[in-house]
XYZ file of C-alpha atoms in Angstrom:
388
model
C -3.212 7.484 31.659
C -3.846 6.794 27.986
C -0.907 5.707 25.830
C -2.388 7.753 22.978
C -1.043 11.248 22.374
C -1.644 13.965 19.810
C -4.438 16.120 18.417
C -8.014 15.213 17.562
C -10.722 17.659 16.497
C -13.778 17.220 18.772
C -15.897 16.380 15.730
C -13.671 13.321 15.183
C -13.623 12.154 18.804
C -14.900 8.744 17.679
C -11.570 8.145 15.912
C -9.646 8.742 19.121
C -11.997 6.451 21.044
C -11.484 3.605 18.570
C -7.712 4.136 18.531
C -7.510 4.135 22.333
C -9.679 1.029 22.541
C -7.367 -0.803 20.158
C -4.484 -0.192 22.555
C -6.617 -1.019 25.602
C -7.580 -4.388 24.116
C -3.959 -5.273 23.417
C -4.224 -5.124 19.644
C -1.444 -2.554 19.230
C 2.213 -2.374 20.085
C 2.773 1.024 18.490
C 0.727 2.853 15.862
C -0.393 6.209 14.519
C -3.384 7.538 12.585
C -3.883 10.831 10.742
C -6.895 12.329 8.973
C -7.208 15.386 6.760
C -10.565 16.998 6.018
C -9.667 19.159 3.076
C -6.431 20.859 4.111
C -7.269 20.644 7.812
C -5.424 18.058 9.902
C -8.307 16.926 12.097
C -6.685 13.799 13.566
C -3.016 13.254 14.338
C -2.638 10.575 16.995
C 0.118 8.189 17.974
C 0.965 5.891 20.832
C 2.758 2.867 22.136
C 6.192 1.476 21.461
C 8.205 1.867 18.254
C 10.696 -0.879 19.174
C 9.655 -3.686 21.516
C 13.258 -4.703 22.173
C 14.372 -1.336 23.549
C 11.037 0.127 24.654
C 11.611 3.164 22.428
C 8.446 5.251 22.314
C 6.447 5.982 19.184
C 6.866 9.716 18.542
C 4.873 12.110 16.339
C 7.461 11.785 13.555
C 8.130 8.032 13.860
C 8.026 6.504 10.365
C 7.116 2.889 9.677
C 6.989 0.477 6.760
C 3.545 0.694 5.147
C 3.894 -2.354 2.870
C 1.486 -2.300 -0.076
C 0.221 1.195 0.665
C 3.303 1.863 -1.487
C 1.499 0.679 -4.618
C -0.910 3.623 -4.621
C 2.034 6.034 -4.469
C 3.849 4.283 -7.329
C 0.633 4.328 -9.350
C 0.249 8.058 -8.677
C 3.690 8.666 -10.154
C 2.764 6.649 -13.249
C -0.526 8.545 -13.618
C 1.241 11.886 -13.452
C 3.436 10.846 -16.393
C 0.376 9.683 -18.329
C -1.298 13.027 -17.719
C 1.802 14.737 -19.111
C 1.487 12.664 -22.285
C 4.547 10.485 -21.728
C 2.631 7.323 -22.677
C -0.850 5.975 -23.414
C -2.343 4.091 -20.462
C -4.300 1.835 -22.805
C -1.492 1.467 -25.328
C 0.993 -1.415 -25.603
C 3.779 -1.571 -23.049
C 6.152 -2.588 -25.862
C 5.832 0.911 -27.354
C 8.100 2.258 -24.597
C 9.545 -1.014 -23.242
C 10.378 -3.071 -26.346
C 11.997 -5.919 -24.409
C 8.702 -6.574 -22.663
C 6.805 -7.558 -25.804
C 7.822 -11.240 -25.821
C 6.603 -14.614 -24.519
C 2.903 -13.811 -24.992
C 3.098 -10.325 -23.493
C 2.862 -8.449 -26.806
C -0.690 -7.245 -26.086
C -0.023 -6.108 -22.518
C -1.008 -2.488 -21.889
C 0.102 -0.087 -19.194
C -3.401 -0.379 -17.728
C -2.792 -4.125 -17.335
C 0.396 -3.386 -15.376
C -1.412 -0.882 -13.153
C -4.455 -3.089 -12.437
C -2.854 -6.466 -11.660
C -3.774 -8.009 -15.011
C -0.245 -8.566 -16.341
C -0.072 -12.255 -15.371
C 3.317 -11.909 -13.659
C 2.431 -12.126 -9.955
C 5.732 -13.770 -8.973
C 9.327 -14.061 -10.097
C 10.244 -17.295 -11.859
C 13.526 -17.680 -9.927
C 14.613 -16.833 -6.394
C 15.641 -13.193 -5.986
C 17.658 -11.760 -3.084
C 17.056 -8.478 -1.289
C 20.362 -7.202 -2.667
C 19.285 -7.965 -6.243
C 15.924 -6.303 -5.648
C 17.663 -2.965 -5.036
C 18.343 -2.790 -8.806
C 15.051 -1.807 -10.505
C 16.466 -2.211 -14.031
C 17.510 -5.790 -13.278
C 14.136 -6.627 -11.729
C 12.286 -5.168 -14.718
C 14.496 -7.169 -17.105
C 13.735 -10.342 -15.122
C 10.005 -9.783 -15.545
C 10.327 -8.820 -19.206
C 11.908 -12.219 -19.846
C 9.110 -14.229 -18.179
C 6.057 -15.886 -19.664
C 2.800 -14.719 -18.060
C 0.788 -17.157 -15.953
C -2.402 -16.077 -17.718
C -3.124 -14.112 -20.874
C -2.704 -10.468 -19.907
C -6.002 -8.653 -19.635
C -8.136 -11.778 -19.233
C -7.942 -12.093 -15.419
C -6.569 -10.257 -12.434
C -4.423 -11.499 -9.573
C -2.554 -9.586 -6.913
C 1.023 -8.780 -7.967
C 2.165 -8.412 -4.370
C 5.789 -7.410 -5.032
C 6.343 -7.641 -8.793
C 3.821 -4.807 -9.220
C 6.481 -2.339 -8.138
C 8.887 -3.205 -10.941
C 6.116 -3.414 -13.542
C 4.250 -0.198 -12.768
C 7.521 1.308 -11.590
C 9.148 0.714 -14.951
C 6.718 3.229 -16.416
C 8.313 5.806 -14.142
C 11.907 4.667 -14.586
C 11.791 4.446 -18.383
C 9.784 7.562 -19.058
C 11.270 9.893 -16.445
C 14.798 8.541 -16.118
C 14.409 8.409 -12.342
C 13.634 5.721 -9.805
C 10.140 5.709 -8.340
C 11.484 7.020 -5.044
C 13.364 9.866 -6.718
C 10.398 10.825 -8.885
C 7.938 10.791 -5.990
C 10.094 12.985 -3.767
C 11.039 15.427 -6.511
C 7.604 15.756 -8.091
C 5.014 15.677 -5.312
C 6.152 14.345 -1.935
C 9.190 16.438 -1.103
C 7.502 18.084 1.875
C 6.070 14.831 3.230
C 7.658 12.276 5.553
C 7.447 9.596 2.887
C 10.287 7.639 1.289
C 10.509 4.817 -1.246
C 14.154 4.069 -0.621
C 14.734 5.359 2.898
C 17.972 7.120 3.911
C 19.969 5.854 6.871
C 18.672 8.341 9.443
C 15.067 7.467 8.584
C 15.762 3.745 8.880
C 17.411 4.339 12.244
C 14.340 6.015 13.762
C 11.728 3.893 11.991
C 9.406 1.695 14.036
C 10.416 -1.957 14.187
C 7.855 -4.449 12.959
C 6.820 -7.362 15.131
C 4.647 -10.382 14.418
C 1.054 -10.227 15.560
C 0.015 -12.331 18.508
C -2.621 -15.028 18.150
C -5.775 -14.059 19.966
C -7.256 -16.537 22.411
C -10.235 -18.653 21.417
C -13.420 -16.630 21.174
C -11.618 -13.295 20.897
C -12.376 -10.982 18.015
C -10.026 -11.715 15.070
C -7.928 -9.020 13.429
C -9.636 -9.372 10.078
C -12.791 -7.815 8.657
C -13.374 -10.438 5.953
C -15.995 -13.153 6.373
C -15.179 -16.637 7.586
C -15.192 -18.172 4.092
C -12.848 -15.490 2.762
C -10.486 -15.940 5.706
C -10.512 -19.707 5.161
C -9.641 -19.335 1.480
C -6.829 -16.901 2.225
C -5.498 -19.066 5.077
C -5.546 -22.133 2.813
C -3.569 -20.240 0.216
C -0.974 -19.253 2.833
C -0.767 -22.867 3.995
C -0.100 -24.246 0.514
C 3.653 -23.973 0.082
C 3.698 -23.296 -3.667
C 0.430 -21.382 -3.836
C 0.302 -18.281 -6.057
C -0.014 -16.156 -2.913
C 3.094 -17.574 -1.265
C 5.095 -17.348 -4.482
C 4.004 -13.725 -4.845
C 4.757 -12.727 -1.245
C 7.978 -14.572 -0.471
C 10.156 -13.615 -3.430
C 12.330 -11.523 -3.287
C 13.552 -12.863 0.025
C 13.824 -10.093 2.601
C 16.711 -11.683 4.479
C 17.407 -11.392 8.201
C 14.890 -9.161 9.942
C 12.279 -9.296 7.189
C 11.016 -5.818 6.381
C 13.120 -4.443 9.237
C 16.166 -5.297 7.118
C 17.934 -2.042 6.128
C 18.798 -3.602 2.760
C 15.082 -3.788 1.963
C 14.273 -0.332 3.265
C 17.161 1.281 1.384
C 16.280 -0.728 -1.709
C 13.119 1.225 -2.403
C 10.875 -1.664 -3.412
C 8.139 0.259 -5.248
C 5.345 -2.175 -4.338
C 5.958 -2.665 -0.633
C 8.993 -0.776 0.676
C 7.658 2.691 1.501
C 8.632 4.091 4.890
C 6.316 6.891 5.979
C 4.361 8.469 8.792
C 0.565 8.365 8.672
C 0.600 12.155 8.457
C 2.861 11.924 5.429
C 0.711 9.331 3.682
C -2.558 11.077 4.570
C -0.954 14.279 3.286
C -0.389 12.635 -0.067
C -4.082 11.737 -0.300
C -4.918 15.300 0.765
C -2.851 16.642 -2.132
C -4.299 14.128 -4.566
C -7.844 15.149 -3.656
C -6.969 18.843 -3.923
C -5.720 18.405 -7.497
C -2.129 19.267 -6.594
C -0.640 16.097 -8.101
C -2.933 15.118 -10.977
C -6.113 16.832 -12.121
C -9.440 15.816 -10.540
C -10.471 14.344 -13.897
C -7.393 12.136 -14.064
C -8.010 10.938 -10.511
C -11.683 10.177 -11.166
C -10.738 8.167 -14.232
C -7.999 6.342 -12.345
C -10.302 5.140 -9.575
C -12.872 3.725 -11.985
C -12.698 -0.051 -11.421
C -10.827 -1.827 -14.177
C -11.227 -5.240 -12.528
C -13.299 -6.659 -9.684
C -14.235 -10.052 -8.323
C -12.298 -13.230 -7.439
C -8.557 -12.659 -7.393
C -6.405 -15.443 -8.867
C -3.673 -14.888 -6.269
C -5.374 -13.721 -3.076
C -8.372 -16.069 -3.528
C -10.783 -13.389 -2.301
C -12.580 -10.529 -4.020
C -10.455 -7.541 -4.988
C -11.216 -4.456 -7.070
C -8.670 -2.164 -8.715
C -8.643 0.981 -10.752
C -5.332 2.150 -12.187
C -3.284 1.182 -9.154
C -5.806 2.108 -6.479
C -7.865 -0.420 -4.565
C -11.608 0.079 -4.553
C -13.987 -1.238 -1.872
C -14.067 -5.052 -1.864
C -13.175 -7.828 0.563
C -9.494 -6.846 0.428
C -10.275 -3.124 0.935
C -13.173 -3.167 3.322
C -15.014 0.118 3.938
C -18.306 1.229 5.479
C -21.304 1.469 3.099
C -20.980 5.276 2.890
C -17.575 4.840 1.235
C -18.565 2.297 -1.393
C -18.823 4.697 -4.333
C -16.110 7.230 -3.584
C -13.306 5.712 -1.474
C -10.022 4.575 -2.969
C -6.551 3.814 -1.676
C -4.560 0.769 -0.640
C -4.069 -1.534 2.305
C -0.755 -2.942 3.501
C 0.106 -6.416 4.747
C 0.922 -5.281 8.263
C -2.558 -3.825 8.770
C -1.873 -0.324 7.434
C -4.162 1.648 5.155
C -4.119 4.813 3.088
C -7.490 6.093 1.922
C -8.983 9.038 0.101
C -12.583 9.924 -0.677
C -13.226 11.957 -3.822
C -16.699 13.073 -2.738
C -15.923 13.953 0.880
C -12.427 15.363 0.453
C -11.037 13.223 3.257
C -7.588 11.634 3.296
C -6.447 9.291 6.046
C -3.740 6.824 6.937
C -3.124 4.350 9.741
C 0.135 2.454 10.259
C 0.885 -0.048 13.064
C 4.056 -1.996 13.788
C 2.256 -5.051 15.184
C 1.595 -7.024 12.050
C -1.903 -8.262 11.342
C -2.348 -11.902 10.423
C -4.042 -11.448 7.041
C -3.815 -9.379 3.881
C -7.544 -8.719 3.758
C -9.398 -6.087 5.750
C -7.504 -5.599 9.016
C -10.134 -4.949 11.674
C -8.111 -2.249 13.427
C -7.981 -0.220 10.229
C -11.623 -0.900 9.414
C -12.860 0.415 12.761
C -10.823 3.602 12.303
C -12.194 4.130 8.796
C -15.681 3.467 10.129
C -15.147 6.080 12.855
C -13.976 8.649 10.300
C -17.139 8.201 8.241
C -19.329 8.282 11.343
C -17.671 11.586 12.284
C -18.444 12.999 8.843
C -22.150 12.289 9.361
């Protein structure tokens, strides 16, 4: 009997086949995937174990940390405020955040914050998970730093600091945290939290490290061998930009299972959601229910692309959304119209402005790389094959 449960439209049977195969080949512990075609939920599948220690099953409403899929949601909140005229995306950050305009950051624009061009990919001092629960303090920390490159001249992945840079747009100009703004403005009906309450944390899936596949087995990553080697070398170098970006703030005991982190609402990586909730957000984005179609089209126009100073592989970003590149690998049919964001554990949220499709996949067995998790890629590939 298959471990996979749920609904799948016959036209999207390929998605179910790929999802079941991933479990059959031992790549999953627990996971779920959801796809909307327009407003129709055509795929809603789940399976496996939510907590390996207790054997608790993954249920249709089991939420899970989605890591950097959070960034697209934070960016959406910032874009909604821009559309309302609260600030100028291409204007100076110091216009609405005066403390930021120091130490060579005077020319930084909001677009630089949203597209990983700010030059602040890591905190300059160690930060604890408890400190990271205070967005005003984290923003002040970053405002006092000197950028590692001249803002706007290069791009490099702001793995965690992104949340308190782009998130400060929301906090300053709405008076609410990112999590509060998102729930009150456009995600109130979705199982999606940036700053999860206790009952959500209690039933959330528990993350577990990915196993190393035996020699000759297919790796978990879509990227080419050279890209994997560069990323692996960056992980191996103790003080590399990537490690500095990923490992600070410290998550404490339990990593991203730590309730302090999940309650803290880290607006770059701390979202707890179900795939149906995240796919539902992309559904609403594509339908024009959050920002106008024109705003969305403008936001997904690439602002930067090419070698990333932090990840050491090719990335491409619009205003907060990833575009197809090594770090956001998609089938050829998606190259011009797909946008979204991947997450470190292997998760992905994706929308397609031409096809009207929103999808999300979230596992609790962590992938080994940041770039192009193969489990997610095969599911995305199956969605596009189903569309014809």
